[in-house]
Amino acid sequence: MTQALPPKLQAMVDELKGVDDLTDKYEILIEMGKEVPDIPAQKKVAECQVHGCQSLVHVYADYQDGKLHPHGYADALIVNGLLSLLVLGLDGLTPKEFLAVDPKFIESTGVIKTLTPSRVNGFYNIHEKLKLEALKYLAAGEKP
Amino acid sequence: MAYDVQKIRKDFPLLGRQVHGKPLVYLDNAATTQKPKGVIESLTRFYSETNANIHRGNHGLGAEATALYEQARGAVARFIGSETGEQIVFTRNTTESINLVAQAWGRANVKAGDEILITEAEHHANFVPWWQLAQEKGAVLKVAALTPDGLIDAASVKALLGPKTKVFAFGWVSNVLGGVNDAKALTALGKAAGAVVLVDAAQSAPHFAMDVEALGADFVAFSAHKLLGPTGLGVLWGRHSLLESMPPWQGGGSMISTVSAENITWNRLPWKFEAGTPNIADAVAFAEALKYLKGLGWEALEAHEKALSERALAALKGLDGLTLYGPQTAKDRVAVFSFNLAGLDAGDAGAILDSLGLELRVGNLCAQPLMKHFACAGMIRASFYLYNTLEEVDALAEGLKRAQKMLGKVGAKA
């Protein structure tokens, strides 16, 4: 069974699914990417870099009051749009909630099947890096 | 007879399809070309009527298949002006042809301290095998420079050739820039220095006639699939005496004459270099591709391509922030264009163009040293062929404008 997506992410996915034309989907994705705030220069370092992406991508997450706040920036706009689904769509979840989201939701949007394998992997690599952040805080959160 | 591109397009079934709900504009011909009906039918016909292994079974079917395969070799020999069919070795692709030379000839002839000369414009296929050979043998790999237009700089070649240069390998036409090098003059420089010369003709063979004997090189490599033929078939033409003197490359069936535990003797040319069951059906179908090209005629094809080039150059130069790499005029080039748009990621632009039905290539184009030369991570490449139309050039320009609009301001990103 497909698990329900967090409301913010669901809204973004619905917006992409709402148009059939691939160019229109990219247009929406690019606009979504523009909503992602740039990250500070001190976070654009090797430690935060997502490997396996053709473009330069950095991600990290803050943890406040039991909630995870992912941040990131990609130097290519379509990748930044893909990144926005994870950074904006999954913002404010607990690490546990974050980890419950299957990144394969991207397939239902219709934006990924035509991208090059390196970009598709790029999306999953971004998710993987954020997942490690979530796991880090999950472990921390479990401590009394 | 006038060149009727619409009539020609009807010979290519795939061109009628759509991608993402939009008419296909196929501009990735430097990667591979589409196939005319004659080639597709030839494959079906071979497997329906003549399929058998060759050079072995003493049955009629095998003899028919052998005859077709060897006729294809003869057709290739005539197509490139080879004196004999024995000098045509069928391989999997250009890459394998070059590897064959680097390994069979190279391992036997290149020693520590010898020099191998290539150029900055080479496709990885004509770069990596030589790098590997140099590593293995302790030889020195030298890389000739380019002119500002991205052509091989003859002065640099001359300066780097010397008594230690064992081999000079270069591409006739760059797969990225589309620039046509003076292969005959470059070959003559290599030969004058006593080097063995290999010409990578993968990107030249589809666009203009070649005469290997007049060229004067020792080896010429190209692929069938880039000139209307099937994938999985490459050609290596070699100078007869060199091929004779080289040891075989891969061992197995077909390439031997006698085999015993004590001794093995090799088969004659060209079979000495064709171990195992070869790509029979694709070779037979390639002969159909050559027949098709011959039917169109080089003169008509080149004139059509020049018209495409002129239109493309005007359209691309009319776009704000576009940097075109390589020759800037229709002279000295084929209709292969690589460029970048200021502030735009090539991958982003490629995705948008794809969504519009424009199928072209973005990235490092299997030429990372050349990307470094132009200080960029990747490029957008539009490569045209004999079935492309002037309207498709306009569609490319419109697509690029759309990408610029969607991706934001020109010059927004360095």
Coordinates of N, CA and C in Angstrom, one line a residue, chain B residues 162-359:
Chain B
G162 N 58.3 13.5 -33.2 CA 59.8 13.4 -33.1 C 60.2 11.9 -33.4
P163 N 61.5 11.7 -33.3 CA 62.0 10.3 -33.6 C 61.4 9.3 -32.7
K164 N 61.0 9.7 -31.5 CA 60.4 8.7 -30.6 C 58.9 8.4 -30.8
T165 N 58.3 9.2 -31.6 CA 56.9 9.1 -31.8 C 56.6 7.8 -32.6
K166 N 55.9 6.9 -31.9 CA 55.6 5.6 -32.6 C 54.2 5.7 -33.3
V167 N 53.3 6.4 -32.7 CA 52.0 6.5 -33.3 C 51.4 7.8 -33.1
F168 N 50.7 8.3 -34.2 CA 49.9 9.6 -34.1 C 48.5 9.2 -34.4
A169 N 47.6 9.4 -33.5 CA 46.2 9.1 -33.6 C 45.3 10.3 -33.5
F170 N 44.5 10.6 -34.5 CA 43.7 11.8 -34.4 C 42.3 11.6 -35.1
G171 N 41.4 12.4 -34.6 CA 40.0 12.4 -35.2 C 39.9 13.3 -36.4
W172 N 39.4 12.8 -37.5 CA 39.2 13.6 -38.7 C 38.2 14.7 -38.5
V173 N 37.1 14.4 -37.8 CA 36.1 15.4 -37.4 C 35.8 15.2 -35.9
S174 N 35.8 16.3 -35.2 CA 35.5 16.3 -33.8 C 34.1 16.0 -33.6
N175 N 33.8 15.0 -32.6 CA 32.4 14.6 -32.3 C 31.7 15.8 -31.6
V176 N 32.5 16.7 -31.1 CA 31.9 17.8 -30.3 C 31.8 19.0 -31.2
L177 N 32.8 19.4 -31.9 CA 32.9 20.7 -32.6 C 32.4 20.6 -34.0
G178 N 32.5 19.5 -34.6 CA 32.1 19.3 -36.0 C 33.1 19.9 -37.0
G179 N 34.3 20.3 -36.5 CA 35.3 20.9 -37.3 C 36.0 19.8 -38.1
V180 N 36.2 20.0 -39.4 CA 36.9 19.1 -40.3 C 38.4 19.4 -40.4
N181 N 39.2 18.5 -39.8 CA 40.6 18.7 -39.9 C 41.2 18.3 -41.2
D182 N 42.3 18.8 -41.6 CA 43.0 18.5 -42.8 C 43.7 17.1 -42.6
A183 N 42.9 16.1 -42.7 CA 43.4 14.8 -42.3 C 44.6 14.3 -43.1
K184 N 44.6 14.7 -44.4 CA 45.7 14.3 -45.3 C 47.0 15.0 -44.9
A185 N 46.9 16.3 -44.6 CA 48.1 17.0 -44.2 C 48.6 16.5 -42.9
L186 N 47.7 16.3 -42.0 CA 48.1 15.8 -40.6 C 48.8 14.4 -40.7
T187 N 48.1 13.6 -41.6 CA 48.7 12.2 -41.8 C 50.1 12.3 -42.4
A188 N 50.3 13.2 -43.3 CA 51.6 13.4 -44.0 C 52.6 13.8 -42.9
L189 N 52.2 14.7 -42.0 CA 53.2 15.1 -40.9 C 53.6 13.9 -40.1
G190 N 52.6 13.1 -39.8 CA 52.9 11.9 -39.0 C 53.8 10.9 -39.7
K191 N 53.5 10.7 -41.0 CA 54.3 9.7 -41.8 C 55.7 10.3 -42.0
A192 N 55.8 11.6 -42.2 CA 57.2 12.2 -42.4 C 58.1 12.0 -41.2
A193 N 57.4 11.9 -40.0 CA 58.2 11.7 -38.8 C 58.4 10.2 -38.5
G194 N 57.9 9.4 -39.3 CA 58.1 7.9 -39.2 C 57.1 7.3 -38.2
A195 N 56.0 8.0 -37.9 CA 55.0 7.4 -37.0 C 54.0 6.6 -37.8
V196 N 53.4 5.7 -37.1 CA 52.2 5.0 -37.6 C 51.0 5.9 -37.4
V197 N 50.1 6.1 -38.4 CA 49.1 7.1 -38.2 C 47.7 6.4 -38.2
L198 N 46.9 6.7 -37.2 CA 45.6 6.2 -37.1 C 44.6 7.3 -37.2
V199 N 43.6 7.2 -38.1 CA 42.6 8.3 -38.2 C 41.3 7.7 -37.7
D200 N 40.7 8.4 -36.7 CA 39.4 8.1 -36.2 C 38.4 8.8 -37.1
A201 N 37.7 8.0 -37.9 CA 36.8 8.6 -38.9 C 35.4 8.4 -38.5
A202 N 35.1 8.2 -37.2 CA 33.7 7.9 -36.8 C 32.8 9.1 -37.1
Q203 N 33.3 10.3 -37.1 CA 32.4 11.4 -37.3 C 32.6 12.0 -38.7
S204 N 33.6 11.5 -39.4 CA 33.7 12.0 -40.8 C 33.0 11.1 -41.8
A205 N 33.1 9.8 -41.6 CA 32.6 8.9 -42.5 C 31.1 9.1 -42.9
P206 N 30.3 9.6 -41.9 CA 28.9 9.9 -42.3 C 28.7 11.1 -43.2
H207 N 29.7 11.9 -43.3 CA 29.4 13.3 -43.9 C 30.0 13.5 -45.2
F208 N 31.1 12.8 -45.5 CA 31.8 13.1 -46.8 C 32.5 11.8 -47.3
A209 N 32.8 11.8 -48.6 CA 33.5 10.6 -49.1 C 34.9 10.5 -48.5
M210 N 35.3 9.2 -48.4 CA 36.7 9.1 -48.0 C 37.4 8.1 -48.9
D211 N 38.7 8.3 -49.1 CA 39.5 7.4 -49.9 C 40.7 7.1 -49.1
V212 N 40.7 5.9 -48.5 CA 41.8 5.6 -47.5 C 43.1 5.5 -48.2
E213 N 43.2 5.1 -49.4 CA 44.5 5.0 -50.1 C 45.0 6.4 -50.3
A214 N 44.2 7.4 -50.7 CA 44.6 8.8 -50.9 C 45.0 9.4 -49.6
L215 N 44.3 9.1 -48.6 CA 44.6 9.7 -47.2 C 46.0 9.4 -46.8
G216 N 46.4 8.2 -47.0 CA 47.8 7.8 -46.7 C 48.1 7.3 -45.3
A217 N 47.0 7.2 -44.5 CA 47.2 6.7 -43.1 C 47.4 5.2 -43.0
D218 N 47.7 4.7 -41.9 CA 48.0 3.3 -41.7 C 46.7 2.6 -41.2
F219 N 45.9 3.3 -40.4 CA 44.7 2.7 -39.9 C 43.6 3.7 -39.9
V220 N 42.4 3.3 -40.3 CA 41.2 4.1 -40.3 C 40.1 3.4 -39.6
A221 N 39.4 4.0 -38.6 CA 38.4 3.4 -37.9 C 37.1 4.1 -38.0
F222 N 36.0 3.4 -38.1 CA 34.6 4.1 -38.0 C 33.6 3.0 -37.7
S223 N 32.3 3.6 -37.4 CA 31.2 2.7 -37.0 C 30.1 2.7 -38.0
A224 N 29.4 1.6 -38.2 CA 28.3 1.5 -39.1 C 27.1 2.4 -38.7
H225 N 26.9 2.4 -37.4 CA 25.6 3.0 -36.9 C 25.6 4.5 -37.0
K226 N 26.7 5.1 -37.3 CA 26.7 6.6 -37.5 C 26.4 6.9 -38.9
L227 N 26.4 5.9 -39.8 CA 26.0 6.2 -41.2 C 25.0 5.3 -41.6
L228 N 23.8 5.3 -40.9 CA 22.6 4.6 -41.3 C 22.6 3.1 -41.0
G229 N 23.8 2.6 -40.7 CA 23.8 1.1 -40.5 C 23.4 0.7 -39.0
P230 N 23.4 -0.6 -38.8 CA 23.0 -1.1 -37.5 C 24.1 -0.8 -36.4
T231 N 23.7 -0.8 -35.1 CA 24.6 -0.7 -34.0 C 25.4 -2.1 -33.9
G232 N 26.5 -2.0 -33.3 CA 27.2 -3.3 -33.0 C 28.2 -3.7 -34.1
L233 N 28.4 -2.8 -35.1 CA 29.3 -3.1 -36.2 C 30.3 -2.0 -36.4
G234 N 31.6 -2.2 -36.3 CA 32.6 -1.2 -36.6 C 33.5 -1.7 -37.7
V235 N 34.3 -0.8 -38.2 CA 35.2 -1.1 -39.3 C 36.6 -0.7 -38.9
L236 N 37.6 -1.5 -39.1 CA 39.0 -1.1 -39.1 C 39.6 -1.4 -40.4
W237 N 40.1 -0.3 -41.1 CA 40.8 -0.5 -42.3 C 42.3 -0.4 -41.9
G238 N 43.1 -1.3 -42.4 CA 44.6 -1.2 -42.1 C 45.4 -1.4 -43.3
R239 N 46.6 -0.8 -43.3 CA 47.6 -1.0 -44.3 C 47.9 -2.5 -44.3
H240 N 47.9 -3.1 -45.5 CA 48.1 -4.5 -45.6 C 49.3 -5.1 -44.9
S241 N 50.4 -4.4 -45.1 CA 51.7 -5.0 -44.6 C 51.7 -4.9 -43.0
L242 N 51.0 -3.8 -42.5 CA 51.0 -3.7 -41.1 C 50.0 -4.8 -40.5
L243 N 48.9 -4.9 -41.1 CA 48.0 -6.0 -40.6 C 48.6 -7.3 -40.6
E244 N 49.4 -7.6 -41.7 CA 50.1 -8.9 -41.8 C 51.1 -9.1 -40.7
S245 N 51.8 -8.0 -40.4 CA 52.9 -8.1 -39.4 C 52.4 -8.1 -38.0
M246 N 51.1 -7.7 -37.7 CA 50.6 -7.6 -36.4 C 50.2 -9.0 -35.9
P247 N 50.4 -9.2 -34.6 CA 49.9 -10.5 -34.0 C 48.4 -10.3 -33.9
P248 N 47.7 -11.5 -33.8 CA 46.2 -11.3 -33.6 C 45.9 -10.7 -32.3
W249 N 44.7 -10.3 -32.1 CA 44.2 -9.6 -30.9 C 43.5 -10.6 -30.0
Q250 N 42.3 -11.0 -30.3 CA 41.5 -11.9 -29.5 C 41.7 -13.3 -30.2
G251 N 41.7 -14.3 -29.3 CA 41.9 -15.7 -29.8 C 40.6 -16.5 -29.8
G252 N 40.4 -17.4 -30.7 CA 39.2 -18.2 -30.7 C 39.0 -18.8 -32.1
G253 N 37.7 -19.1 -32.3 CA 37.4 -19.7 -33.6 C 37.6 -18.7 -34.7
S254 N 37.7 -19.2 -36.0 CA 37.8 -18.3 -37.2 C 39.2 -17.7 -37.4
M255 N 39.8 -17.3 -36.3 CA 41.1 -16.5 -36.5 C 42.3 -17.4 -36.6
I256 N 42.1 -18.7 -36.5 CA 43.2 -19.7 -36.6 C 43.2 -20.5 -37.9
S257 N 44.3 -21.0 -38.2 CA 44.4 -22.0 -39.3 C 44.6 -23.4 -38.8
T258 N 45.6 -23.6 -37.9 CA 45.7 -24.9 -37.3 C 45.9 -24.7 -35.8
V259 N 45.4 -25.7 -35.0 CA 45.5 -25.6 -33.6 C 45.9 -26.9 -33.0
S260 N 47.0 -27.0 -32.3 CA 47.4 -28.1 -31.5 C 48.0 -27.7 -30.2
A261 N 48.2 -28.6 -29.3 CA 48.8 -28.2 -28.0 C 50.2 -27.6 -28.2
E262 N 50.8 -28.0 -29.2 CA 52.2 -27.6 -29.5 C 52.3 -26.3 -30.2
N263 N 51.4 -26.1 -31.1 CA 51.5 -24.9 -32.0 C 50.2 -24.4 -32.6
I264 N 50.1 -23.1 -32.8 CA 48.9 -22.6 -33.4 C 49.3 -21.7 -34.6
T265 N 48.7 -21.8 -35.7 CA 49.0 -20.9 -36.8 C 47.7 -20.1 -37.1
W266 N 47.9 -18.8 -37.5 CA 46.8 -17.9 -37.6 C 46.2 -18.0 -39.0
N267 N 45.0 -17.6 -39.1 CA 44.3 -17.5 -40.4 C 44.8 -16.3 -41.2
R268 N 44.4 -16.2 -42.4 CA 44.8 -15.1 -43.3 C 44.0 -13.9 -42.9
L269 N 44.4 -12.7 -43.5 CA 43.6 -11.5 -43.3 C 42.4 -11.6 -44.1
P270 N 41.3 -11.0 -43.6 CA 41.2 -10.3 -42.4 C 40.7 -11.1 -41.2
W271 N 40.5 -12.4 -41.5 CA 39.9 -13.3 -40.5 C 40.8 -13.5 -39.2
K272 N 42.1 -13.2 -39.4 CA 43.0 -13.3 -38.3 C 42.6 -12.4 -37.1
F273 N 41.8 -11.3 -37.5 CA 41.4 -10.4 -36.5 C 39.9 -10.5 -36.1
E274 N 39.3 -11.5 -36.6 CA 37.8 -11.7 -36.3 C 37.6 -13.0 -35.6
A275 N 37.9 -13.0 -34.3 CA 37.7 -14.2 -33.5 C 36.2 -14.5 -33.2
G276 N 35.8 -15.7 -33.3 CA 34.4 -16.1 -33.0 C 33.4 -15.7 -34.1
T277 N 32.2 -16.1 -33.8 CA 31.1 -15.7 -34.8 C 31.0 -14.2 -34.9
P278 N 31.2 -13.7 -36.1 CA 31.1 -12.2 -36.2 C 29.6 -11.7 -36.3
N279 N 29.5 -10.4 -36.4 CA 28.2 -9.8 -36.5 C 27.7 -9.9 -37.9
I280 N 27.2 -11.1 -38.3 CA 26.9 -11.3 -39.7 C 25.8 -10.5 -40.2
A281 N 24.6 -10.6 -39.5 CA 23.4 -9.9 -40.0 C 23.6 -8.4 -40.1
D282 N 24.3 -7.8 -39.1 CA 24.5 -6.3 -39.2 C 25.5 -5.9 -40.3
A283 N 26.5 -6.8 -40.6 CA 27.4 -6.5 -41.7 C 26.6 -6.5 -43.0
V284 N 25.7 -7.4 -43.1 CA 24.9 -7.6 -44.4 C 24.0 -6.3 -44.5
A285 N 23.4 -5.9 -43.3 CA 22.5 -4.7 -43.4 C 23.3 -3.5 -43.6
F286 N 24.5 -3.4 -43.2 CA 25.4 -2.2 -43.4 C 25.6 -2.0 -44.9
A287 N 25.7 -3.1 -45.6 CA 25.9 -3.0 -47.1 C 24.7 -2.2 -47.7
E288 N 23.5 -2.5 -47.1 CA 22.3 -1.8 -47.6 C 22.4 -0.3 -47.3
A289 N 22.9 0.0 -46.1 CA 23.1 1.5 -45.7 C 24.0 2.2 -46.7
L290 N 25.1 1.5 -47.0 CA 26.0 2.1 -48.0 C 25.4 2.3 -49.3
K291 N 24.6 1.3 -49.7 CA 23.8 1.4 -51.0 C 22.9 2.6 -51.0
Y292 N 22.3 2.8 -49.8 CA 21.3 4.0 -49.7 C 22.1 5.3 -49.8
L293 N 23.2 5.4 -49.1 CA 24.0 6.6 -49.2 C 24.5 6.9 -50.6
K294 N 25.0 5.8 -51.2 CA 25.5 5.9 -52.6 C 24.4 6.4 -53.5
G295 N 23.1 5.9 -53.3 CA 22.0 6.3 -54.1 C 21.7 7.8 -53.9
L296 N 21.9 8.4 -52.7 CA 21.7 9.8 -52.5 C 22.8 10.6 -53.2
G297 N 24.0 10.1 -53.1 CA 25.2 10.8 -53.6 C 25.8 11.8 -52.7
W298 N 27.1 11.8 -52.5 CA 27.8 12.7 -51.6 C 27.6 14.1 -51.9
E299 N 27.5 14.4 -53.2 CA 27.4 15.9 -53.5 C 26.1 16.5 -53.0
A300 N 25.0 15.7 -53.2 CA 23.7 16.2 -52.8 C 23.6 16.2 -51.3
L301 N 24.2 15.2 -50.7 CA 24.2 15.2 -49.2 C 25.0 16.3 -48.6
E302 N 26.1 16.6 -49.2 CA 26.9 17.7 -48.6 C 26.3 19.0 -48.8
A303 N 25.6 19.2 -50.0 CA 24.9 20.5 -50.3 C 23.8 20.7 -49.3
H304 N 23.1 19.6 -49.0 CA 22.0 19.7 -48.0 C 22.5 20.0 -46.6
E305 N 23.6 19.4 -46.3 CA 24.2 19.6 -45.0 C 24.7 21.0 -44.8
K306 N 25.2 21.6 -45.9 CA 25.8 22.9 -45.9 C 24.6 23.9 -45.7
A307 N 23.5 23.6 -46.3 CA 22.3 24.5 -46.1 C 21.8 24.4 -44.7
L308 N 21.9 23.2 -44.1 CA 21.5 23.1 -42.7 C 22.5 23.9 -41.8
S309 N 23.7 23.7 -42.1 CA 24.8 24.4 -41.3 C 24.6 25.9 -41.4
E310 N 24.4 26.5 -42.6 CA 24.2 27.9 -42.7 C 23.0 28.4 -41.9
R311 N 21.9 27.7 -42.0 CA 20.7 28.1 -41.3 C 21.0 28.0 -39.7
A312 N 21.6 26.9 -39.3 CA 21.9 26.7 -37.9 C 22.8 27.8 -37.4
L313 N 23.9 28.1 -38.1 CA 24.8 29.1 -37.6 C 24.1 30.4 -37.5
A314 N 23.3 30.8 -38.4 CA 22.5 32.1 -38.4 C 21.6 32.0 -37.2
A315 N 20.9 30.9 -37.0 CA 19.9 30.8 -35.9 C 20.6 30.9 -34.5
L316 N 21.7 30.1 -34.4 CA 22.4 30.0 -33.1 C 23.0 31.4 -32.7
K317 N 23.6 32.0 -33.7 CA 24.3 33.3 -33.5 C 23.3 34.4 -33.2
G318 N 22.0 34.1 -33.5 CA 21.0 35.1 -33.2 C 20.5 35.1 -31.8
L319 N 20.9 34.1 -31.1 CA 20.4 33.9 -29.7 C 21.3 34.6 -28.7
D320 N 20.7 35.4 -27.8 CA 21.5 36.1 -26.8 C 22.2 35.1 -25.9
G321 N 23.5 35.5 -25.7 CA 24.3 34.7 -24.7 C 24.7 33.3 -25.1
L322 N 24.6 33.1 -26.4 CA 25.0 31.7 -26.9 C 26.5 31.7 -27.3
T323 N 27.2 30.8 -26.8 CA 28.6 30.6 -27.2 C 28.7 29.3 -28.0
L324 N 29.1 29.5 -29.3 CA 29.3 28.3 -30.2 C 30.8 27.9 -30.2
Y325 N 31.0 26.7 -29.9 CA 32.4 26.2 -29.9 C 32.8 25.6 -31.3
G326 N 34.0 25.8 -31.7 CA 34.4 25.2 -33.0 C 34.3 26.2 -34.1
P327 N 34.5 25.7 -35.3 CA 34.5 26.7 -36.5 C 33.2 27.5 -36.5
Q328 N 33.3 28.7 -36.8 CA 32.2 29.7 -36.8 C 31.5 29.8 -38.1
T329 N 32.0 29.2 -39.2 CA 31.3 29.3 -40.5 C 31.0 27.9 -41.0
A330 N 30.2 27.8 -42.1 CA 29.9 26.5 -42.6 C 31.0 25.9 -43.3
K331 N 32.1 26.6 -43.5 CA 33.3 26.1 -44.1 C 34.0 25.2 -43.0
D332 N 34.7 24.2 -43.4 CA 35.5 23.4 -42.5 C 34.7 22.8 -41.4
R333 N 33.4 22.5 -41.6 CA 32.7 21.9 -40.6 C 31.6 21.0 -41.2
V334 N 31.1 20.1 -40.4 CA 29.9 19.3 -40.7 C 28.8 19.9 -39.8
A335 N 27.6 19.4 -40.0 CA 26.5 20.0 -39.2 C 26.3 19.5 -37.8
V336 N 27.4 19.6 -37.1 CA 27.4 19.2 -35.6 C 27.8 20.5 -34.9
F337 N 26.9 20.9 -33.9 CA 27.1 22.2 -33.3 C 27.0 22.0 -31.8
S338 N 28.1 22.4 -31.1 CA 28.1 22.3 -29.6 C 28.2 23.8 -29.1
F339 N 27.4 24.0 -28.0 CA 27.3 25.4 -27.6 C 26.8 25.4 -26.1
N340 N 26.9 26.6 -25.5 CA 26.3 26.8 -24.2 C 25.5 28.1 -24.2
L341 N 24.6 28.3 -23.3 CA 23.8 29.5 -23.2 C 24.2 30.1 -21.9
A342 N 24.5 31.4 -21.9 CA 25.0 32.0 -20.6 C 24.0 31.9 -19.5
G343 N 24.4 31.4 -18.4 CA 23.5 31.3 -17.2 C 22.7 30.1 -17.2
L344 N 22.8 29.3 -18.2 CA 21.9 28.1 -18.2 C 22.8 26.8 -18.0
D345 N 22.3 25.9 -17.2 CA 22.9 24.6 -17.0 C 22.6 23.8 -18.3
A346 N 23.6 23.2 -18.9 CA 23.3 22.4 -20.1 C 22.3 21.3 -19.9
G347 N 22.4 20.7 -18.7 CA 21.4 19.6 -18.4 C 20.0 20.1 -18.3
D348 N 19.8 21.3 -17.7 CA 18.5 21.9 -17.6 C 17.9 22.1 -19.0
A349 N 18.8 22.8 -19.8 CA 18.4 23.1 -21.2 C 18.0 21.8 -22.0
G350 N 18.8 20.8 -21.8 CA 18.6 19.5 -22.5 C 17.3 18.9 -22.1
A351 N 16.9 19.0 -20.8 CA 15.7 18.4 -20.3 C 14.5 19.2 -20.9
I352 N 14.6 20.5 -21.0 CA 13.5 21.2 -21.6 C 13.4 21.0 -23.1
L353 N 14.5 21.0 -23.8 CA 14.4 20.7 -25.2 C 13.8 19.3 -25.4
D354 N 14.2 18.3 -24.6 CA 13.6 17.0 -24.7 C 12.1 17.0 -24.5
S355 N 11.7 17.8 -23.6 CA 10.2 17.9 -23.3 C 9.5 18.4 -24.5
L356 N 10.2 19.2 -25.3 CA 9.6 19.8 -26.5 C 9.7 18.9 -27.8
G357 N 10.3 17.7 -27.6 CA 10.5 16.7 -28.7 C 11.8 16.9 -29.4
L358 N 12.7 17.7 -28.9 CA 14.0 17.9 -29.5 C 15.0 17.0 -28.8
E359 N 15.4 16.0 -29.5 CA 16.3 15.0 -28.9 C 17.7 15.3 -29.3

